[in-house]
Coordinates of C-alpha atoms in Angstrom, one line a residue:
M563 CA -19.2 -21.4 -14.6
N564 CA -22.3 -19.6 -13.7
K565 CA -21.7 -15.9 -14.1
K566 CA -23.5 -15.1 -10.3
I567 CA -21.3 -17.9 -8.8
F568 CA -18.2 -16.4 -10.5
V569 CA -18.9 -12.8 -9.2
L570 CA -19.5 -14.2 -5.7
L571 CA -16.5 -16.0 -5.7
V572 CA -14.3 -12.9 -6.9
V573 CA -16.1 -10.7 -4.2
L574 CA -15.6 -13.1 -1.4
M575 CA -11.8 -13.8 -2.4
S576 CA -11.4 -9.9 -2.6
L577 CA -12.9 -9.4 0.8
S578 CA -10.6 -12.1 2.1
L579 CA -7.6 -10.6 0.7
I580 CA -8.6 -7.1 2.3
G581 CA -9.2 -8.8 5.7
I582 CA -5.8 -10.3 5.4
I583 CA -4.1 -7.1 4.8
F584 CA -6.3 -5.4 7.4
V585 CA -5.4 -8.0 9.9
Q586 CA -1.6 -7.7 9.2
S587 CA -1.6 -4.1 9.3
F588 CA -3.4 -4.2 12.7
F589 CA -0.8 -6.3 14.0
I590 CA 2.1 -4.0 12.8
N591 CA 0.5 -1.5 14.6
R592 CA 0.0 -3.2 17.7
S593 CA 3.4 -4.4 17.6
L594 CA 4.9 -0.8 16.8
E595 CA 2.8 0.3 19.8
N596 CA 4.2 -2.1 21.9
E597 CA 7.7 -1.2 21.1
R598 CA 6.8 2.5 21.6
Q599 CA 5.7 1.7 25.0
Q600 CA 8.6 -0.5 26.2
F601 CA 10.9 2.2 24.5
T602 CA 9.2 4.6 26.9
L603 CA 9.6 2.1 29.9
N604 CA 13.2 1.8 29.4
V605 CA 14.0 5.4 28.8
K606 CA 12.3 6.3 31.8
R607 CA 14.1 3.4 33.7
A608 CA 17.3 4.8 32.3
L609 CA 16.6 8.4 33.1
S610 CA 15.9 7.5 37.0
Y611 CA 19.2 5.8 37.3
V612 CA 20.8 8.8 35.5
S613 CA 19.2 11.2 38.3
K614 CA 20.6 8.9 41.1
Q615 CA 23.9 8.8 39.6
I616 CA 24.1 12.7 39.5
D617 CA 23.2 12.8 43.1
D618 CA 25.9 10.4 43.7
Y619 CA 28.2 11.8 41.8
E620 CA 27.9 15.3 43.3
Y621 CA 27.7 14.0 46.9
R622 CA 30.9 12.0 46.4
N623 CA 32.7 15.1 45.0
Y624 CA 31.8 17.0 47.9
L625 CA 33.0 14.6 50.1
D626 CA 36.3 14.2 48.4
N627 CA 36.8 18.0 48.4
I628 CA 36.2 18.4 52.2
Q629 CA 37.8 15.0 53.6
P630 CA 41.2 16.3 53.7
F631 CA 40.3 18.8 56.2
L632 CA 37.8 16.7 58.3
K633 CA 40.2 14.1 59.0
N634 CA 42.0 13.8 62.4
N635 CA 44.1 10.9 63.4
K636 CA 44.7 11.8 66.9
Q637 CA 43.3 10.1 69.8
P638 CA 41.3 12.6 71.7
D639 CA 41.8 12.7 75.7
S640 CA 38.9 12.8 78.0
T641 CA 39.0 16.7 78.5
S642 CA 40.2 18.2 75.3
V643 CA 38.1 19.5 72.4
Q644 CA 40.0 19.7 69.4
R645 CA 38.8 22.0 66.3
L646 CA 39.6 22.1 62.9
F647 CA 38.3 25.5 60.7
V648 CA 38.6 25.4 57.0
A649 CA 36.9 28.5 55.3
F650 CA 36.1 28.7 51.6
E651 CA 35.2 32.2 50.1
D652 CA 32.6 32.4 47.3
K653 CA 32.6 35.7 45.7
E654 CA 30.3 35.2 42.9
N655 CA 27.5 34.5 45.4
D656 CA 28.8 36.9 48.1
Q657 CA 29.2 34.0 50.5
T658 CA 31.7 32.3 52.9
I659 CA 31.8 28.5 53.8
V660 CA 33.3 27.3 56.9
H661 CA 33.9 23.7 57.5
Q662 CA 34.9 22.7 61.1
N663 CA 35.5 19.5 62.7
I664 CA 35.3 19.1 66.4
I665 CA 36.3 15.8 68.4
L666 CA 34.6 15.6 72.0
E667 CA 34.0 13.1 74.8
E668 CA 30.5 12.9 75.9
R669 CA 27.4 10.6 75.9
F670 CA 24.2 12.5 74.5
K671 CA 21.4 11.9 72.2
V672 CA 21.2 13.7 68.6
P673 CA 18.2 15.4 67.9
S674 CA 16.8 15.5 64.3
L675 CA 18.6 18.0 62.3
F676 CA 16.8 18.5 59.0
F677 CA 14.5 15.4 58.6
E678 CA 12.8 13.3 60.9
I679 CA 15.0 10.8 63.1
D680 CA 13.6 9.4 66.5
A681 CA 15.9 11.1 69.1
D682 CA 15.1 8.5 71.7
S683 CA 16.1 5.8 69.8
T684 CA 19.3 7.2 68.2
D685 CA 22.1 6.8 70.8
F686 CA 25.7 8.0 70.3
S687 CA 28.1 7.4 73.2
N688 CA 31.7 8.0 73.8
Y689 CA 33.7 10.0 71.4
I690 CA 31.8 11.6 68.9
N691 CA 33.0 13.6 65.9
E692 CA 31.0 16.6 65.1
K693 CA 31.4 17.9 61.6
S694 CA 29.5 21.1 60.7
T695 CA 29.3 23.3 57.5
E696 CA 28.2 26.8 58.0
V697 CA 27.4 29.4 55.3
F698 CA 27.6 33.1 56.0
R699 CA 26.9 36.2 54.0
N700 CA 29.9 38.4 53.2
S701 CA 28.0 41.7 53.0
S702 CA 26.9 41.3 57.0
V703 CA 30.5 41.4 57.9
D704 CA 30.8 44.9 56.8
N705 CA 27.9 45.9 58.9
G706 CA 29.5 44.5 61.9
S707 CA 27.2 41.5 62.4
V708 CA 27.7 38.1 60.9
E709 CA 24.6 36.6 59.4
R710 CA 24.6 32.9 59.2
I711 CA 22.5 31.5 56.2
S712 CA 22.7 27.9 57.0
R713 CA 24.5 25.2 59.3
V714 CA 24.7 21.7 58.5
R715 CA 26.0 19.1 61.3
E716 CA 27.1 15.6 61.2
F717 CA 27.9 13.0 63.4
D718 CA 30.4 10.1 63.3
D719 CA 30.5 6.9 65.6
M720 CA 27.0 5.8 64.6
S721 CA 25.7 3.2 62.7
D722 CA 26.6 3.4 58.7
D723 CA 22.9 3.6 57.6
A724 CA 22.2 6.6 60.0
K725 CA 25.4 8.3 59.4
N726 CA 24.8 8.2 55.6
F727 CA 21.5 9.2 56.0
L728 CA 22.4 12.3 58.1
Q729 CA 25.4 13.1 56.0
R730 CA 23.3 13.2 52.7
G731 CA 20.5 15.0 54.1
A732 CA 22.7 17.5 55.5
F733 CA 24.5 17.9 52.1
K734 CA 21.3 18.4 50.2
S735 CA 20.1 21.1 52.9
L736 CA 23.7 22.8 52.5
I737 CA 23.4 22.7 48.7
S738 CA 19.7 24.1 49.0
A739 CA 20.5 27.0 51.3
Y740 CA 23.8 27.8 49.3
N741 CA 21.9 28.0 45.7
Y742 CA 25.2 26.6 43.8
P743 CA 24.9 27.6 40.1
I744 CA 23.8 24.2 38.0
Y745 CA 26.6 24.7 35.4
K746 CA 29.3 24.2 38.6
R747 CA 27.4 21.3 39.9
V748 CA 27.5 19.1 36.8
S749 CA 29.2 19.2 33.4
P750 CA 27.6 18.4 29.7
E751 CA 30.1 15.6 29.4
L752 CA 29.0 14.0 32.4
I753 CA 25.3 14.3 31.6
E754 CA 25.9 12.8 28.3
N755 CA 28.0 9.9 29.7
F756 CA 25.3 9.0 32.2
V757 CA 22.6 9.1 29.8
K758 CA 24.5 7.3 27.2
K759 CA 25.6 4.4 29.2
N760 CA 22.0 4.0 30.9
L761 CA 20.5 3.9 27.5
E762 CA 22.7 1.4 26.2
E763 CA 22.1 -0.9 29.2
Q764 CA 18.3 -0.5 28.4
G765 CA 19.1 -1.6 24.7
I766 CA 18.7 1.8 23.2
Q767 CA 21.5 2.8 21.0
I768 CA 20.6 5.9 19.1
N769 CA 21.5 9.6 19.1
F770 CA 19.9 11.9 21.4
E771 CA 19.6 15.5 22.6
Y772 CA 19.2 16.7 26.3
A773 CA 18.9 19.7 28.1
I774 CA 18.5 20.7 31.9
Y775 CA 15.5 23.0 32.7
D776 CA 15.1 25.1 35.8
N777 CA 11.3 25.6 36.5
D778 CA 10.9 25.5 32.5
L779 CA 13.8 27.7 31.8
S780 CA 16.7 26.0 29.9
T781 CA 20.0 26.3 31.3
K782 CA 23.4 26.3 30.0
I783 CA 23.5 22.5 30.5
R784 CA 22.1 21.3 26.9
T785 CA 23.0 20.2 23.6
D786 CA 22.9 22.8 20.6
N787 CA 20.0 20.9 18.8
F788 CA 17.8 20.1 21.8
E789 CA 14.2 20.9 21.2
K790 CA 11.5 20.2 23.9
T791 CA 8.5 18.4 22.3
E792 CA 5.8 16.1 23.2
N793 CA 7.8 13.3 22.7
S794 CA 10.5 14.3 25.0
Y795 CA 11.2 12.5 28.4
G796 CA 12.1 14.1 31.6
V797 CA 13.1 13.3 35.0
P798 CA 14.0 15.6 38.2
I799 CA 17.4 15.9 39.1
F800 CA 19.1 17.4 42.2
L801 CA 16.4 16.3 44.6
D802 CA 16.0 17.8 48.1
N803 CA 15.0 16.2 51.6
N804 CA 11.4 16.5 50.5
N805 CA 12.2 14.7 47.2
E806 CA 11.4 17.9 45.1
S807 CA 13.5 19.9 42.8
S808 CA 13.2 22.8 40.3
F809 CA 15.5 21.1 37.9
N810 CA 14.4 18.6 35.2
L811 CA 16.7 16.6 33.0
W812 CA 14.9 16.2 29.6
V813 CA 16.1 14.0 26.7
D814 CA 14.8 14.0 23.0
F815 CA 15.3 11.2 20.2
P816 CA 15.0 12.8 16.8
A817 CA 15.3 9.4 15.3
R818 CA 12.6 7.8 17.7
N819 CA 10.4 6.6 15.0
R820 CA 13.3 5.0 12.7
F821 CA 14.5 3.1 15.6
L822 CA 11.2 2.0 16.8
I823 CA 10.3 0.8 13.0
S824 CA 14.0 -0.9 12.8
T825 CA 12.7 -3.1 15.7
I826 CA 9.9 -4.7 14.0
L827 CA 11.4 -4.0 10.2
W828 CA 11.8 -7.8 9.8
M829 CA 8.0 -8.5 10.5
I830 CA 7.0 -5.3 8.0
V831 CA 9.5 -6.7 5.4
L832 CA 8.1 -10.2 5.3
S833 CA 4.4 -9.0 5.5
I834 CA 5.2 -6.7 2.5
I835 CA 6.8 -9.6 0.6
F836 CA 4.0 -12.2 1.6
T837 CA 1.2 -9.7 1.0
T838 CA 2.6 -8.7 -2.6
V839 CA 3.0 -12.5 -3.4
I840 CA -0.8 -13.1 -2.5
I841 CA -1.9 -10.0 -4.3
V842 CA 0.2 -10.7 -7.5
A843 CA -1.3 -14.4 -7.3
Y844 CA -4.8 -13.4 -6.5
T845 CA -4.6 -10.9 -9.4
S846 CA -3.2 -13.2 -11.8
A847 CA -5.7 -15.8 -10.9
I848 CA -8.6 -13.4 -11.2
Y849 CA -7.2 -12.4 -14.7
Q850 CA -6.9 -16.0 -15.9
L851 CA -10.3 -16.8 -14.8
I852 CA -11.7 -13.7 -16.6
Q853 CA -9.5 -14.7 -19.8
Q854 CA -10.6 -18.2 -19.8
R855 CA -14.3 -16.9 -19.5
Q856 CA -13.6 -14.7 -22.3
I857 CA -11.8 -17.6 -24.1
S858 CA -14.5 -20.1 -23.6
Q859 CA -17.3 -17.5 -24.8
I860 CA -15.1 -16.7 -27.9
K861 CA -14.8 -20.4 -28.7
T862 CA -18.5 -20.9 -28.4
D863 CA -18.8 -18.1 -30.7
F864 CA -16.4 -19.6 -33.0
I865 CA -18.0 -22.8 -33.0
N866 CA -21.3 -21.1 -33.7
N867 CA -19.8 -19.1 -36.7
M868 CA -17.9 -22.2 -37.9
T869 CA -20.8 -24.5 -37.8
H870 CA -23.0 -21.6 -39.8
E871 CA -20.4 -21.1 -42.2
F872 CA -19.9 -25.1 -43.1
K873 CA -23.8 -25.4 -43.1
T874 CA -24.7 -23.3 -45.8
P875 CA -22.0 -25.0 -48.3
I876 CA -23.0 -28.5 -46.9
A877 CA -26.7 -27.8 -47.5
T878 CA -25.7 -26.3 -51.1
I879 CA -23.5 -29.4 -52.0
N880 CA -26.4 -31.8 -50.9
L881 CA -29.0 -30.1 -52.8
A882 CA -26.6 -30.0 -55.9
L883 CA -26.3 -33.8 -55.6
D884 CA -29.9 -34.6 -55.0
S885 CA -30.5 -32.3 -58.3
I886 CA -28.1 -34.2 -60.3
K887 CA -29.7 -37.6 -59.1
N888 CA -32.9 -36.4 -60.6
P889 CA -33.6 -38.3 -63.8
K890 CA -34.9 -35.3 -65.4
I891 CA -31.5 -33.4 -64.6
I892 CA -28.8 -36.2 -65.0
D893 CA -29.5 -36.3 -68.6
N894 CA -29.0 -32.5 -69.0
K895 CA -25.2 -32.0 -69.5
E896 CA -25.3 -28.1 -69.0
R897 CA -27.2 -28.2 -65.8
V898 CA -25.2 -31.1 -64.5
L899 CA -21.9 -28.9 -65.2
R900 CA -23.6 -26.1 -63.3
Y901 CA -24.1 -28.2 -60.1
L902 CA -20.7 -29.9 -60.3
G903 CA -19.3 -26.1 -60.5
M904 CA -21.4 -25.2 -57.4
I905 CA -20.3 -28.2 -55.4
K906 CA -16.6 -27.3 -56.4
E907 CA -16.9 -23.8 -55.2
E908 CA -18.5 -24.7 -51.9
N909 CA -15.9 -27.4 -51.4
K910 CA -13.3 -24.8 -52.0
R911 CA -15.0 -22.4 -49.6
M912 CA -14.8 -24.8 -47.0
H913 CA -11.3 -25.7 -47.6
A914 CA -10.2 -22.1 -47.4
Q915 CA -12.0 -22.0 -43.9
V916 CA -10.3 -25.0 -42.6
E917 CA -6.7 -23.7 -44.1
N918 CA -7.4 -20.4 -41.9
V919 CA -7.9 -22.2 -38.8
L920 CA -4.6 -24.5 -39.6
R921 CA -2.7 -21.9 -40.5
I922 CA -3.1 -19.9 -37.2
S923 CA -2.6 -23.3 -35.4
K924 CA 0.7 -23.9 -37.2
L925 CA 1.9 -20.2 -36.6
E926 CA 1.3 -20.5 -32.7
K927 CA 3.5 -23.7 -32.6
N928 CA 6.1 -22.1 -35.2
E929 CA 5.4 -25.0 -37.5
L930 CA 4.5 -23.0 -40.7
N931 CA 7.6 -22.8 -42.9
I932 CA 7.7 -19.4 -44.3
S933 CA 10.3 -18.9 -47.1
K934 CA 11.1 -15.6 -48.0
E935 CA 12.5 -13.8 -51.2
R936 CA 13.0 -10.3 -52.7
L937 CA 9.6 -8.9 -53.8
K938 CA 8.1 -5.6 -54.7
L939 CA 5.5 -4.7 -52.3
H940 CA 3.6 -2.7 -55.1
D941 CA 3.5 -5.9 -56.9
I942 CA 1.8 -7.8 -54.0
V943 CA -0.7 -5.2 -53.6
E944 CA -1.6 -5.1 -57.2
D945 CA -2.0 -9.0 -57.2
A946 CA -4.1 -8.9 -54.0
M947 CA -6.3 -6.1 -55.7
T948 CA -7.3 -8.7 -58.6
H949 CA -8.4 -11.2 -56.1
I950 CA -11.3 -8.9 -54.4
Q951 CA -11.8 -6.4 -57.6
L952 CA -15.0 -8.2 -58.6
L953 CA -16.5 -8.0 -55.0
V954 CA -15.6 -4.5 -55.0
E955 CA -17.4 -3.8 -58.3
D956 CA -20.4 -5.8 -57.5
R957 CA -21.2 -3.7 -54.6
K958 CA -20.7 -0.4 -56.7
G959 CA -17.7 0.4 -54.8
Y960 CA -14.0 1.3 -55.7
L961 CA -10.4 0.5 -54.5
K962 CA -7.9 3.0 -55.7
L963 CA -4.2 2.9 -55.4
H964 CA -1.8 5.8 -54.5
L965 CA 1.4 4.0 -54.4
N966 CA 3.9 6.8 -54.2
A967 CA 7.0 4.9 -52.6
A968 CA 10.0 5.3 -54.7
K969 CA 11.4 2.1 -53.2
S970 CA 9.4 -1.0 -52.3
S971 CA 11.8 -4.0 -52.4
I972 CA 11.2 -6.2 -49.2
L973 CA 11.9 -9.6 -48.0
A974 CA 8.7 -11.5 -47.9
N975 CA 6.8 -14.7 -48.8
E976 CA 4.6 -14.1 -51.7
T977 CA 1.6 -16.2 -50.7
H978 CA 1.4 -15.4 -47.3
F979 CA 1.7 -11.6 -47.8
T980 CA -0.7 -11.6 -50.5
N981 CA -3.1 -13.3 -48.1
V982 CA -2.4 -10.3 -45.6
I983 CA -3.3 -7.7 -48.1
V984 CA -6.5 -9.5 -49.1
N985 CA -7.6 -10.2 -45.7
I986 CA -7.5 -6.6 -44.9
F987 CA -9.3 -5.8 -48.2
D988 CA -11.9 -8.4 -47.4
N989 CA -12.5 -6.8 -43.9
A990 CA -12.9 -3.5 -45.4
I991 CA -15.6 -4.7 -47.7
K992 CA -17.4 -6.8 -45.1
Y993 CA -17.4 -3.9 -42.6
S994 CA -19.1 -1.3 -45.3
D995 CA -22.7 -1.2 -45.0
D996 CA -22.5 0.9 -48.2
A997 CA -20.5 0.8 -51.4
P998 CA -16.9 -0.3 -50.1
K999 CA -14.5 2.5 -50.8
I1000 CA -10.7 1.7 -50.4
D1001 CA -7.9 3.8 -50.8
V1002 CA -4.3 2.4 -50.7
Y1003 CA -1.3 4.5 -49.8
S1004 CA 2.3 4.0 -49.8
E1005 CA 5.3 6.3 -48.7
N1006 CA 9.1 5.8 -47.7
I1007 CA 10.2 6.7 -44.3
G1008 CA 13.8 6.4 -43.5
N1009 CA 14.6 2.5 -44.3
N1010 CA 11.0 1.6 -44.0
I1011 CA 8.1 1.5 -46.5
L1012 CA 4.8 2.6 -45.0
L1013 CA 1.6 1.1 -46.6
K1014 CA -1.8 2.5 -45.5
I1015 CA -5.2 0.7 -46.6
S1016 CA -8.0 3.3 -45.7
D1017 CA -11.9 2.7 -46.2
Q1018 CA -15.1 4.6 -45.2
G1019 CA -16.9 1.7 -43.5
N1020 CA -18.2 1.4 -40.1
G1021 CA -15.0 2.1 -38.1
M1022 CA -14.6 0.7 -34.7
S1023 CA -14.2 2.0 -31.0
K1024 CA -11.0 2.5 -29.0
Q1025 CA -11.7 -0.8 -27.1
V1026 CA -12.3 -2.8 -30.4
Q1027 CA -9.0 -1.5 -31.5
K1028 CA -7.0 -2.8 -28.6
K1029 CA -8.2 -6.2 -29.4
V1030 CA -8.9 -6.5 -33.2
F1031 CA -5.7 -8.5 -33.7
E1032 CA -6.4 -11.1 -31.1
K1033 CA -7.5 -14.4 -32.1
F1034 CA -11.0 -15.3 -32.0
Y1035 CA -12.0 -11.7 -31.5
R1036 CA -15.0 -10.2 -33.3
E1037 CA -16.9 -7.1 -32.3
H1038 CA -20.2 -8.0 -31.0
S1039 CA -23.7 -5.8 -31.8
G1040 CA -25.8 -7.2 -29.2
N1041 CA -25.9 -10.9 -29.1
V1042 CA -25.4 -11.3 -32.9
H1043 CA -22.6 -10.8 -35.0
N1044 CA -23.5 -8.8 -38.3
V1045 CA -20.8 -9.9 -40.3
K1046 CA -19.9 -13.5 -40.8
G1047 CA -16.5 -14.7 -40.0
H1048 CA -14.2 -16.6 -37.1
G1049 CA -12.1 -14.0 -35.9
L1050 CA -9.2 -15.3 -37.2
G1051 CA -8.1 -12.9 -40.3
L1052 CA -6.4 -10.2 -38.3
A1053 CA -4.9 -12.4 -36.1
Y1054 CA -3.4 -14.2 -39.0
V1055 CA -2.4 -10.7 -40.7
K1056 CA -0.4 -9.8 -37.5
R1057 CA 1.3 -13.2 -37.1
I1058 CA 2.5 -12.8 -40.5
I1059 CA 3.6 -9.1 -40.4
D1060 CA 5.6 -9.9 -37.2
D1061 CA 7.5 -12.7 -38.8
H1062 CA 8.4 -10.2 -41.6
Q1063 CA 9.8 -8.1 -38.7
G1064 CA 7.1 -5.5 -39.6
H1065 CA 4.5 -3.8 -37.6
I1066 CA 0.8 -3.4 -37.9
S1067 CA -1.5 -0.7 -36.4
V1068 CA -5.0 0.5 -36.9
E1069 CA -6.5 4.1 -36.6
S1070 CA -10.3 4.1 -36.6
E1071 CA -13.2 6.1 -35.5
K1072 CA -16.9 4.6 -35.2
G1073 CA -18.9 5.4 -38.2
K1074 CA -15.8 7.0 -40.0
G1075 CA -14.0 4.2 -41.3
S1076 CA -10.7 2.6 -40.5
T1077 CA -6.8 3.0 -41.6
F1078 CA -4.7 -0.1 -41.3
I1079 CA -0.9 1.0 -41.1
I1080 CA 1.6 -1.6 -42.2
R1081 CA 5.3 -0.7 -41.6
L1082 CA 8.1 -3.2 -43.1
P1083 CA 11.8 -2.7 -43.4
L1084 CA 13.4 -2.2 -47.0
I1085 CA 15.9 -4.1 -48.5
S1086 CA 18.7 -2.7 -50.8

């Protein structure tokens, strides 16, 4: 795939994923806002019902208290006027409340009392039951005069709507004139029950705090933890005949946000799950694409290197064969043997390269049979040293052993582990521009033996160190590999050491050489 097309696809897929996440977030926020608006609407509806219920409760309570005194079961005659007086003294407010019931026979029209009623259209005839409630100030009695604060009149024998309208309006006027304390008009338990019941009817079942305020001042009717905030909901209560009131019931929901989120929790959870799946799948796909591109590039490099490595020995073999066929050479036994030796060496070289590839393939398929026996690691290192000693000396370098470990017995395969050490030595030689200088150290740490192979070659960067044991990986210098190879040696080394329950790592710095550290378990 073309690099530009690949980058374009990655960018488009990334933008699409970001767009999907943005759209989901938008719809979740919109749903949350809708739930918030619906919550507000339901709370306000519930509180309006609470306000009406409080008024109804207070009015019914008032009627229940004075009803025994206002009832009269006698039938009035045509001339008599029967009166019933009941007085209540309110010392706290320095007032006296007088209820009286008057039954009289008369035909007349009732004027408007405390609110507008059409007197010409409201006709009450025959027996009229006039009920009145008057409030007097007690201090005025001491001065020899009686000061009436208010008077409320009610009339029976009229239509139910008119009667209820008159009575309720009269009651509101009485309460307004009387200035009854709020804590005597309603109890905290009653407020809590009304609010809880109406909220549940609106589908809101969460904890709440409430308080009644009088002109922005808190009253005794409140919960201990109430705090008035911008998210609190208020409704006027105890409305007068002009639908005005100084009292407001405020309700606050400390867990409102959690409640709102819980209403769309299933949507949030599913969105998170699906988005996570998409992100994981997308990331995995991108990773696989990048890996495939890298593998493709590595395989291309591998084929190029392998072709180059095979091209040289094949060319050498062809030249040797052509030389042998020369009549002047074929009779020269010494030169024929020399060319045959070259053909054999080049053939061995190609065979070794093929074996490297096959060993890695078999290791990956777990088809490589590795039999192990008790061996001395020091003996293996010394044997591996003999394989590359001539190469080191030819480049005027050195390989020194510092084998200080007291114990070096391990369970290993001699052939494969010798190849491991030889591969590391070979890398140290190939990646040293100057004369190779290699030092080998060993030491015992607990039940393990530590083998360190250090060189003073080119070294490698941190990025290369992370990938140096990967199959086919080789460090690039521009577009050309400075050192011939297939990137299989260290991959083979790691697989063999892993199979021996060991561990290999590398410490290196660019331009200052590398140190390969092998840790293997000892056997007693």
